[in-house]
């Protein structure tokens, strides 16, 4: 997997993606990430990449030509047109499914980071294949979004992580949030690790983790929970246990309220 990032801040972006897991993935040759300074492709002495918008308005817009020349250079080095993504608040919202799609469908991506009031629409029409957003909010530039997308995609490339289980058991992989995690010591500030995790009984541990994932998703992300379909006997049994436990908790709360009154 190769990712080329077009940005006004290549050192910042490159440093972030050269550390930790993604950095080791690059050192071992599983992924390649290159950051390109858009200013290097300007034709003026000031290395200006922006100008005032036609029609008026506050701020400046990144010009099409420097963006295009940078993009063209990357594609020429690749020997083909590379799938290009503009990090934009107007794009579709990025999630784990989108990360899986990008990793499965492409082995080379260009991520374009806008800045100021955005980029000239003509570059988008000419060169961009899709627009992606991190969510319903606006950032100062596209660099944070590009780092997030690059990290989410590259960590699934074989060899970057020890094995597929490292990301397949995490939040959003199968529509559920991840179960709670615990480490040593066994007791911290009076809080104990759940006994089942100390039992060494792998079947019971797997059952507990699945149950906790269902509960956590139901409580924290009802929008995700509504889309889930539980068809196995084990899941149906877990759902029955959860419903019973919730009913008992509600009854207990009601009893406590009555006793207080």
mmCIF file of C-alpha atoms in Angstrom:
data_model
loop_
_atom_site.group_PDB
_atom_site.id
_atom_site.type_symbol
_atom_site.label_atom_id
_atom_site.label_comp_id
_atom_site.label_asym_id
_atom_site.label_seq_id
_atom_site.Cartn_x
_atom_site.Cartn_y
_atom_site.Cartn_z
ATOM 1 C CA UNK A 1 0.000 0.000 0.000
ATOM 2 C CA UNK A 2 1.279 3.441 -0.951
ATOM 3 C CA UNK A 3 -0.275 6.726 0.138
ATOM 4 C CA UNK A 4 0.822 10.121 -1.165
ATOM 5 C CA UNK A 5 -0.373 13.118 0.859
ATOM 6 C CA UNK A 6 -0.553 16.579 -0.716
ATOM 7 C CA UNK A 7 -0.223 19.166 2.046
ATOM 8 C CA UNK A 8 1.163 22.532 3.103
ATOM 9 C CA UNK A 9 2.637 20.877 6.215
ATOM 10 C CA UNK A 10 4.507 17.755 5.048
ATOM 11 C CA UNK A 11 6.909 17.655 8.012
ATOM 12 C CA UNK A 12 4.100 17.621 10.556
ATOM 13 C CA UNK A 13 2.110 14.958 8.728
ATOM 14 C CA UNK A 14 5.178 12.875 7.953
ATOM 15 C CA UNK A 15 6.378 12.916 11.548
ATOM 16 C CA UNK A 16 3.007 11.739 12.830
ATOM 17 C CA UNK A 17 2.928 8.801 10.424
ATOM 18 C CA UNK A 18 6.569 7.832 10.970
ATOM 19 C CA UNK A 19 6.120 6.842 14.610
ATOM 20 C CA UNK A 20 4.709 3.805 16.379
ATOM 21 C CA UNK A 21 2.939 1.038 14.428
ATOM 22 C CA UNK A 22 2.613 2.829 11.082
ATOM 23 C CA UNK A 23 6.224 3.957 11.284
ATOM 24 C CA UNK A 24 7.396 0.382 11.838
ATOM 25 C CA UNK A 25 5.183 -0.719 8.962
ATOM 26 C CA UNK A 26 7.018 1.736 6.725
ATOM 27 C CA UNK A 27 10.441 0.630 7.969
ATOM 28 C CA UNK A 28 9.580 -2.981 7.138
ATOM 29 C CA UNK A 29 8.285 -2.089 3.694
ATOM 30 C CA UNK A 30 4.637 -3.040 4.188
ATOM 31 C CA UNK A 31 3.411 0.503 3.514
ATOM 32 C CA UNK A 32 4.860 3.597 1.886
ATOM 33 C CA UNK A 33 3.705 7.087 2.836
ATOM 34 C CA UNK A 34 5.049 10.174 1.075
ATOM 35 C CA UNK A 35 4.185 13.774 1.899
ATOM 36 C CA UNK A 36 4.391 16.401 -0.838
ATOM 37 C CA UNK A 37 4.746 20.133 -0.224
ATOM 38 C CA UNK A 38 2.197 21.834 -2.498
ATOM 39 C CA UNK A 39 4.205 25.075 -2.374
ATOM 40 C CA UNK A 40 7.002 23.365 -4.307
ATOM 41 C CA UNK A 41 4.748 23.435 -7.352
ATOM 42 C CA UNK A 42 4.047 27.162 -7.456
ATOM 43 C CA UNK A 43 5.426 29.428 -10.199
ATOM 44 C CA UNK A 44 5.821 32.623 -8.178
ATOM 45 C CA UNK A 45 8.692 33.761 -5.971
ATOM 46 C CA UNK A 46 6.475 33.968 -2.892
ATOM 47 C CA UNK A 47 5.414 30.316 -3.230
ATOM 48 C CA UNK A 48 1.847 31.569 -3.023
ATOM 49 C CA UNK A 49 -0.767 28.827 -3.303
ATOM 50 C CA UNK A 50 -3.943 30.789 -2.521
ATOM 51 C CA UNK A 51 -5.871 33.820 -3.714
ATOM 52 C CA UNK A 52 -9.123 35.667 -3.033
ATOM 53 C CA UNK A 53 -12.329 33.889 -4.046
ATOM 54 C CA UNK A 54 -14.308 35.002 -7.064
ATOM 55 C CA UNK A 55 -17.644 36.458 -5.957
ATOM 56 C CA UNK A 56 -16.225 37.889 -2.758
ATOM 57 C CA UNK A 57 -16.228 36.515 0.765
ATOM 58 C CA UNK A 58 -13.787 36.105 3.625
ATOM 59 C CA UNK A 59 -10.523 34.192 3.428
ATOM 60 C CA UNK A 60 -8.627 32.730 0.494
ATOM 61 C CA UNK A 61 -8.973 29.659 -1.708
ATOM 62 C CA UNK A 62 -6.165 27.309 -2.728
ATOM 63 C CA UNK A 63 -5.466 27.686 -6.439
ATOM 64 C CA UNK A 64 -5.987 24.860 -8.897
ATOM 65 C CA UNK A 65 -2.629 25.003 -10.723
ATOM 66 C CA UNK A 66 -0.210 24.194 -7.852
ATOM 67 C CA UNK A 67 -2.533 21.410 -6.731
ATOM 68 C CA UNK A 68 -2.750 20.034 -10.240
ATOM 69 C CA UNK A 69 1.007 20.150 -10.827
ATOM 70 C CA UNK A 70 1.653 18.320 -7.552
ATOM 71 C CA UNK A 71 -1.032 15.731 -8.365
ATOM 72 C CA UNK A 72 0.288 15.266 -11.903
ATOM 73 C CA UNK A 73 3.825 14.703 -10.613
ATOM 74 C CA UNK A 74 2.632 11.915 -8.302
ATOM 75 C CA UNK A 75 0.622 10.242 -11.057
ATOM 76 C CA UNK A 76 3.525 10.461 -13.504
ATOM 77 C CA UNK A 77 5.837 8.785 -11.000
ATOM 78 C CA UNK A 78 3.227 6.069 -10.478
ATOM 79 C CA UNK A 79 2.813 5.610 -14.207
ATOM 80 C CA UNK A 80 -0.969 5.841 -13.943
ATOM 81 C CA UNK A 81 -3.811 7.924 -12.602
ATOM 82 C CA UNK A 82 -3.993 7.321 -8.856
ATOM 83 C CA UNK A 83 -7.281 7.191 -6.936
ATOM 84 C CA UNK A 84 -7.527 10.638 -5.373
ATOM 85 C CA UNK A 85 -9.402 11.664 -2.234
ATOM 86 C CA UNK A 86 -10.003 15.227 -1.099
ATOM 87 C CA UNK A 87 -10.355 15.587 2.675
ATOM 88 C CA UNK A 88 -13.446 17.771 2.824
ATOM 89 C CA UNK A 89 -16.277 18.537 5.284
ATOM 90 C CA UNK A 90 -18.582 18.156 2.257
ATOM 91 C CA UNK A 91 -17.550 14.522 1.738
ATOM 92 C CA UNK A 92 -19.135 11.319 2.952
ATOM 93 C CA UNK A 93 -18.352 10.492 6.571
ATOM 94 C CA UNK A 94 -15.404 8.158 7.074
ATOM 95 C CA UNK A 95 -15.866 4.993 9.121
ATOM 96 C CA UNK A 96 -14.370 1.529 9.489
ATOM 97 C CA UNK A 97 -16.329 0.196 6.527
ATOM 98 C CA UNK A 98 -14.858 2.952 4.345
ATOM 99 C CA UNK A 99 -11.364 2.137 5.606
ATOM 100 C CA UNK A 100 -11.883 -1.519 4.699
ATOM 101 C CA UNK A 101 -13.166 -0.551 1.250
ATOM 102 C CA UNK A 102 -10.169 1.654 0.490
ATOM 103 C CA UNK A 103 -7.728 -0.986 1.657
ATOM 104 C CA UNK A 104 -9.462 -3.698 -0.389
ATOM 105 C CA UNK A 105 -9.998 -1.717 -3.593
ATOM 106 C CA UNK A 106 -6.771 0.282 -3.933
ATOM 107 C CA UNK A 107 -3.051 -0.255 -3.416
ATOM 108 C CA UNK A 108 -2.216 3.413 -4.057
ATOM 109 C CA UNK A 109 -4.045 6.517 -2.852
ATOM 110 C CA UNK A 110 -3.550 10.270 -3.038
ATOM 111 C CA UNK A 111 -4.952 12.276 -0.115
ATOM 112 C CA UNK A 112 -5.400 15.998 -0.766
ATOM 113 C CA UNK A 113 -5.353 18.348 2.229
ATOM 114 C CA UNK A 114 -7.169 21.623 1.737
ATOM 115 C CA UNK A 115 -6.606 24.748 3.792
ATOM 116 C CA UNK A 116 -7.907 28.286 4.193
ATOM 117 C CA UNK A 117 -11.444 28.390 2.701
ATOM 118 C CA UNK A 118 -10.940 25.225 0.669
ATOM 119 C CA UNK A 119 -9.631 24.513 -2.824
ATOM 120 C CA UNK A 120 -10.629 25.571 -6.318
ATOM 121 C CA UNK A 121 -13.578 23.473 -7.465
ATOM 122 C CA UNK A 122 -12.012 23.017 -10.885
ATOM 123 C CA UNK A 123 -9.218 20.902 -9.397
ATOM 124 C CA UNK A 124 -11.831 18.772 -7.644
ATOM 125 C CA UNK A 125 -13.763 18.313 -10.889
ATOM 126 C CA UNK A 126 -10.605 17.462 -12.818
ATOM 127 C CA UNK A 127 -8.643 15.253 -10.442
ATOM 128 C CA UNK A 128 -10.605 14.151 -7.365
ATOM 129 C CA UNK A 129 -12.392 10.790 -7.379
ATOM 130 C CA UNK A 130 -14.151 11.141 -4.035
ATOM 131 C CA UNK A 131 -14.398 13.411 -1.008
ATOM 132 C CA UNK A 132 -14.180 12.148 2.576
ATOM 133 C CA UNK A 133 -14.992 13.851 5.876
ATOM 134 C CA UNK A 134 -14.179 12.819 9.443
ATOM 135 C CA UNK A 135 -17.598 13.992 10.621
ATOM 136 C CA UNK A 136 -20.033 16.849 10.827
ATOM 137 C CA UNK A 137 -17.534 19.494 11.888
ATOM 138 C CA UNK A 138 -14.918 21.693 10.228
ATOM 139 C CA UNK A 139 -11.151 21.582 10.726
ATOM 140 C CA UNK A 140 -8.638 24.301 9.850
ATOM 141 C CA UNK A 141 -7.026 22.021 7.283
ATOM 142 C CA UNK A 142 -7.217 18.489 5.925
ATOM 143 C CA UNK A 143 -4.048 17.223 7.578
ATOM 144 C CA UNK A 144 -5.675 15.705 10.671
ATOM 145 C CA UNK A 145 -8.227 13.949 8.484
ATOM 146 C CA UNK A 146 -5.537 12.652 6.128
ATOM 147 C CA UNK A 147 -3.512 11.261 9.033
ATOM 148 C CA UNK A 148 -6.626 9.522 10.373
ATOM 149 C CA UNK A 149 -7.495 7.965 7.005
ATOM 150 C CA UNK A 150 -3.910 6.872 6.311
ATOM 151 C CA UNK A 151 -3.583 5.310 9.766
ATOM 152 C CA UNK A 152 -6.951 3.511 9.591
ATOM 153 C CA UNK A 153 -6.189 2.048 6.165
ATOM 154 C CA UNK A 154 -2.519 1.182 6.649
ATOM 155 C CA UNK A 155 -2.976 -0.625 9.968
ATOM 156 C CA UNK A 156 -5.011 -3.275 8.103
ATOM 157 C CA UNK A 157 -2.266 -3.985 5.569
ATOM 158 C CA UNK A 158 -0.864 -7.470 6.232
ATOM 159 C CA UNK A 159 2.330 -7.298 8.289
ATOM 160 C CA UNK A 160 1.716 -3.871 9.831
ATOM 161 C CA UNK A 161 0.030 -5.511 12.823
ATOM 162 C CA UNK A 162 1.030 -9.004 14.045
ATOM 163 C CA UNK A 163 -2.169 -10.617 12.729
ATOM 164 C CA UNK A 164 -5.704 -9.776 11.587
ATOM 165 C CA UNK A 165 -7.129 -10.428 15.062
ATOM 166 C CA UNK A 166 -5.485 -7.197 16.214
ATOM 167 C CA UNK A 167 -8.024 -5.140 14.242
ATOM 168 C CA UNK A 168 -10.882 -7.594 13.670
ATOM 169 C CA UNK A 169 -11.742 -7.628 17.383
ATOM 170 C CA UNK A 170 -11.825 -3.845 17.695
ATOM 171 C CA UNK A 171 -14.712 -1.409 17.660
ATOM 172 C CA UNK A 172 -16.714 -1.051 14.427
ATOM 173 C CA UNK A 173 -15.232 -4.078 12.649
ATOM 174 C CA UNK A 174 -18.479 -6.074 12.854
ATOM 175 C CA UNK A 175 -20.852 -3.286 13.862
ATOM 176 C CA UNK A 176 -20.164 -3.548 17.596
ATOM 177 C CA UNK A 177 -18.097 -1.461 19.974
ATOM 178 C CA UNK A 178 -15.159 -3.211 21.582
ATOM 179 C CA UNK A 179 -15.513 -4.807 25.009
ATOM 180 C CA UNK A 180 -13.732 -3.282 28.064
ATOM 181 C CA UNK A 181 -10.024 -4.058 28.401
ATOM 182 C CA UNK A 182 -8.003 -4.584 31.597
ATOM 183 C CA UNK A 183 -4.318 -4.952 32.475
ATOM 184 C CA UNK A 184 -2.196 -5.458 35.593
ATOM 185 C CA UNK A 185 -2.480 -4.942 38.542
ATOM 186 C CA UNK A 186 -5.468 -7.106 39.397
ATOM 187 C CA UNK A 187 -6.737 -4.486 41.859
ATOM 188 C CA UNK A 188 -6.336 -0.757 41.212
ATOM 189 C CA UNK A 189 -7.806 1.939 43.478
ATOM 190 C CA UNK A 190 -10.160 -0.661 44.906
ATOM 191 C CA UNK A 191 -11.426 -1.673 41.466
ATOM 192 C CA UNK A 192 -10.966 -5.330 40.537
ATOM 193 C CA UNK A 193 -10.585 -6.983 37.163
ATOM 194 C CA UNK A 194 -13.736 -9.022 36.326
ATOM 195 C CA UNK A 195 -13.152 -12.558 37.689
ATOM 196 C CA UNK A 196 -13.956 -14.250 34.367
ATOM 197 C CA UNK A 197 -10.863 -12.675 32.792
ATOM 198 C CA UNK A 198 -8.703 -14.345 35.443
ATOM 199 C CA UNK A 199 -10.319 -17.769 35.033
ATOM 200 C CA UNK A 200 -8.295 -18.964 32.044
ATOM 201 C CA UNK A 201 -11.542 -20.354 30.585
ATOM 202 C CA UNK A 202 -11.338 -19.087 26.999
ATOM 203 C CA UNK A 203 -14.915 -19.976 26.053
ATOM 204 C CA UNK A 204 -16.336 -18.074 29.020
ATOM 205 C CA UNK A 205 -13.992 -15.145 28.362
ATOM 206 C CA UNK A 206 -15.118 -14.967 24.717
ATOM 207 C CA UNK A 207 -18.763 -15.117 25.813
ATOM 208 C CA UNK A 208 -18.224 -12.309 28.376
ATOM 209 C CA UNK A 209 -16.477 -10.111 25.831
ATOM 210 C CA UNK A 210 -19.216 -10.611 23.252
ATOM 211 C CA UNK A 211 -21.851 -9.797 25.835
ATOM 212 C CA UNK A 212 -20.037 -6.650 26.948
ATOM 213 C CA UNK A 213 -19.701 -5.510 23.332
ATOM 214 C CA UNK A 214 -23.446 -5.903 22.822
ATOM 215 C CA UNK A 215 -24.255 -4.040 26.053
ATOM 216 C CA UNK A 216 -21.804 -1.233 25.315
ATOM 217 C CA UNK A 217 -23.105 -0.763 21.781
ATOM 218 C CA UNK A 218 -26.719 -0.779 22.956
ATOM 219 C CA UNK A 219 -26.040 1.824 25.630
ATOM 220 C CA UNK A 220 -23.630 4.126 23.815
ATOM 221 C CA UNK A 221 -24.565 3.791 20.137
ATOM 222 C CA UNK A 222 -28.247 2.884 19.756
ATOM 223 C CA UNK A 223 -27.986 3.969 16.104
ATOM 224 C CA UNK A 224 -25.446 1.195 15.481
ATOM 225 C CA UNK A 225 -27.336 -1.292 17.631
ATOM 226 C CA UNK A 226 -30.516 -0.912 15.598
ATOM 227 C CA UNK A 227 -28.674 -2.054 12.476
ATOM 228 C CA UNK A 228 -27.394 -5.279 14.031
ATOM 229 C CA UNK A 229 -28.896 -8.690 13.347
ATOM 230 C CA UNK A 230 -28.381 -11.406 15.956
ATOM 231 C CA UNK A 231 -29.078 -14.814 14.434
ATOM 232 C CA UNK A 232 -26.898 -17.343 16.262
ATOM 233 C CA UNK A 233 -28.150 -19.316 19.252
ATOM 234 C CA UNK A 234 -25.336 -17.925 21.389
ATOM 235 C CA UNK A 235 -26.225 -14.313 20.577
ATOM 236 C CA UNK A 236 -29.918 -14.917 21.202
ATOM 237 C CA UNK A 237 -29.058 -16.427 24.577
ATOM 238 C CA UNK A 238 -26.866 -13.443 25.416
ATOM 239 C CA UNK A 239 -29.662 -11.052 24.428
ATOM 240 C CA UNK A 240 -32.078 -12.894 26.720
ATOM 241 C CA UNK A 241 -29.575 -12.616 29.593
ATOM 242 C CA UNK A 242 -29.111 -8.908 28.932
ATOM 243 C CA UNK A 243 -32.856 -8.258 28.867
ATOM 244 C CA UNK A 244 -33.296 -10.134 32.137
ATOM 245 C CA UNK A 245 -30.442 -8.240 33.801
ATOM 246 C CA UNK A 246 -31.828 -4.897 32.637
ATOM 247 C CA UNK A 247 -35.268 -5.796 33.933
ATOM 248 C CA UNK A 248 -33.803 -6.735 37.302
ATOM 249 C CA UNK A 249 -31.869 -3.480 37.476
ATOM 250 C CA UNK A 250 -34.990 -1.487 36.634
ATOM 251 C CA UNK A 251 -36.967 -3.331 39.301
ATOM 252 C CA UNK A 252 -34.215 -2.722 41.847
ATOM 253 C CA UNK A 253 -34.113 0.992 41.013
ATOM 254 C CA UNK A 254 -37.882 1.228 41.359
ATOM 255 C CA UNK A 255 -37.770 -0.508 44.740
ATOM 256 C CA UNK A 256 -35.062 1.867 45.974
ATOM 257 C CA UNK A 257 -37.104 4.856 44.845
ATOM 258 C CA UNK A 258 -40.188 3.602 46.659
ATOM 259 C CA UNK A 259 -38.230 2.942 49.853
ATOM 260 C CA UNK A 260 -36.794 6.482 49.778
ATOM 261 C CA UNK A 261 -40.280 7.933 49.471
#
